CSV table of C-alpha atoms in Angstrom, one decimal:
chain,number,residue,atom,x,y,z
C,1,MET,CA,-4.7,1.3,-4.5
C,2,VAL,CA,-1.2,1.4,-3.0
C,3,GLY,CA,-1.7,2.8,0.5
C,4,ALA,CA,-4.4,2.4,3.1
C,5,GLY,CA,-4.1,5.6,5.1
C,6,SER,CA,-6.8,8.2,5.4
C,7,ILE,CA,-6.9,9.0,1.7
C,8,GLY,CA,-6.3,5.5,0.4
C,9,LYS,CA,-9.0,4.1,2.7
C,10,THR,CA,-11.6,6.6,1.7
C,11,LEU,CA,-10.9,6.2,-2.0
C,12,SER,CA,-11.0,2.4,-1.7
C,13,HIS,CA,-14.3,2.6,0.1
C,14,ARG,CA,-15.9,5.1,-2.3
C,15,LEU,CA,-14.6,3.5,-5.5
C,16,SER,CA,-15.8,0.1,-4.4
C,17,ALA,CA,-19.2,1.5,-3.5
C,18,ALA,CA,-19.4,3.0,-7.0
C,19,GLY,CA,-19.0,-0.5,-8.5
C,20,HIS,CA,-15.3,-0.5,-9.3
C,21,ASP,CA,-13.2,-3.6,-8.6
C,22,VAL,CA,-10.6,-2.3,-6.1
C,23,LYS,CA,-7.5,-4.0,-4.8
C,24,VAL,CA,-5.8,-2.3,-1.9
C,25,ALA,CA,-2.3,-2.9,-0.4
C,26,ASN,CA,0.0,-1.4,2.1
C,27,SER,CA,3.5,-2.1,3.3
C,28,ARG,CA,2.5,-4.1,6.3
C,29,GLY,CA,0.4,-6.8,4.5
C,30,PRO,CA,-3.2,-7.4,3.6
C,31,GLU,CA,-4.2,-8.5,7.1
C,32,THR,CA,-3.6,-5.0,8.4
C,33,ILE,CA,-5.9,-3.2,6.0
C,34,ASP,CA,-8.7,-1.3,7.9
C,35,ALA,CA,-12.1,-2.9,7.7
C,36,HIS,CA,-13.7,0.4,6.5
C,37,ALA,CA,-11.5,0.3,3.4
C,38,LEU,CA,-12.9,-3.1,2.5
C,39,SER,CA,-16.5,-2.6,3.6
C,40,SER,CA,-17.8,-1.8,0.2
C,41,GLY,CA,-16.1,-4.7,-1.6
C,42,ALA,CA,-12.5,-3.8,-2.0
C,43,THR,CA,-10.0,-6.7,-1.7
C,44,ALA,CA,-6.9,-6.6,0.4
C,45,VAL,CA,-3.9,-8.0,-1.5
C,46,PRO,CA,-0.1,-8.2,-1.0
C,47,VAL,CA,1.7,-5.1,-2.4
C,48,THR,CA,3.3,-7.3,-5.1
C,49,GLU,CA,-0.2,-8.1,-6.5
C,50,VAL,CA,-1.8,-4.7,-6.4
C,51,VAL,CA,-0.6,-3.5,-9.8
C,52,LYS,CA,-1.3,-6.7,-11.7
C,53,VAL,CA,-4.3,-6.9,-14.1
C,54,VAL,CA,-5.6,-3.4,-13.4
C,55,ASP,CA,-6.5,-0.4,-15.5
C,56,VAL,CA,-5.5,2.3,-12.9
C,57,VAL,CA,-3.1,2.4,-10.0
C,58,ILE,CA,-3.6,5.0,-7.3
C,59,LEU,CA,-0.6,5.8,-5.1
C,60,SER,CA,-1.6,7.1,-1.8
C,61,ILE,CA,1.6,6.9,0.2
C,62,PRO,CA,4.1,9.3,1.8
C,63,LEU,CA,6.3,11.1,-0.7
C,64,ASN,CA,9.5,9.5,0.7
C,65,ARG,CA,8.0,6.0,0.0
C,66,ILE,CA,7.4,6.5,-3.7
C,67,PRO,CA,10.9,5.3,-4.8
C,68,GLY,CA,10.2,2.0,-3.0
C,69,VAL,CA,7.3,1.2,-5.3
C,70,ALA,CA,9.2,1.7,-8.5
C,71,THR,CA,10.0,-2.0,-8.6
C,72,LEU,CA,6.3,-2.8,-8.7
C,73,PHE,CA,6.0,-1.1,-12.1
C,74,SER,CA,9.4,-2.1,-13.6
C,75,SER,CA,8.3,-5.7,-14.4
C,76,LEU,CA,4.9,-4.9,-15.9
C,77,PRO,CA,4.2,-4.8,-19.7
C,78,THR,CA,4.2,-1.2,-20.9
C,79,ALA,CA,0.5,-1.2,-21.5
C,80,SER,CA,-0.4,-2.1,-17.9
C,81,PRO,CA,-1.5,-0.2,-15.9
C,82,ARG,CA,-2.9,2.2,-18.3
C,83,ARG,CA,-3.0,5.1,-15.8
C,84,ALA,CA,-1.3,5.9,-12.5
C,85,HIS,CA,-2.5,8.6,-10.2
C,86,ASP,CA,-0.8,10.0,-7.1
C,87,THR,CA,-2.6,11.5,-4.2
C,88,THR,CA,0.6,12.6,-2.5
C,89,SER,CA,1.3,16.2,-1.5
C,90,SER,CA,4.4,17.4,0.1
């Protein structure tokens, strides 16, 4: 999960509660992730680690911040992550 605002926090909490291994990151660092997002077992990680060794990446960030995360994906093998989803609406 890239983004820990209202949507990212809720998804992190619910996906973890459902038994998924969830990593969540934001632009300010793992120590600033809200406790509710982590209360079901999600792990706060630096943004540079959030897309490594995952099956799905969920982007839940403001639309104008999306170009800044492109570098996270550029160094990954083409098979990883297998899916990327975006919760952004303009």
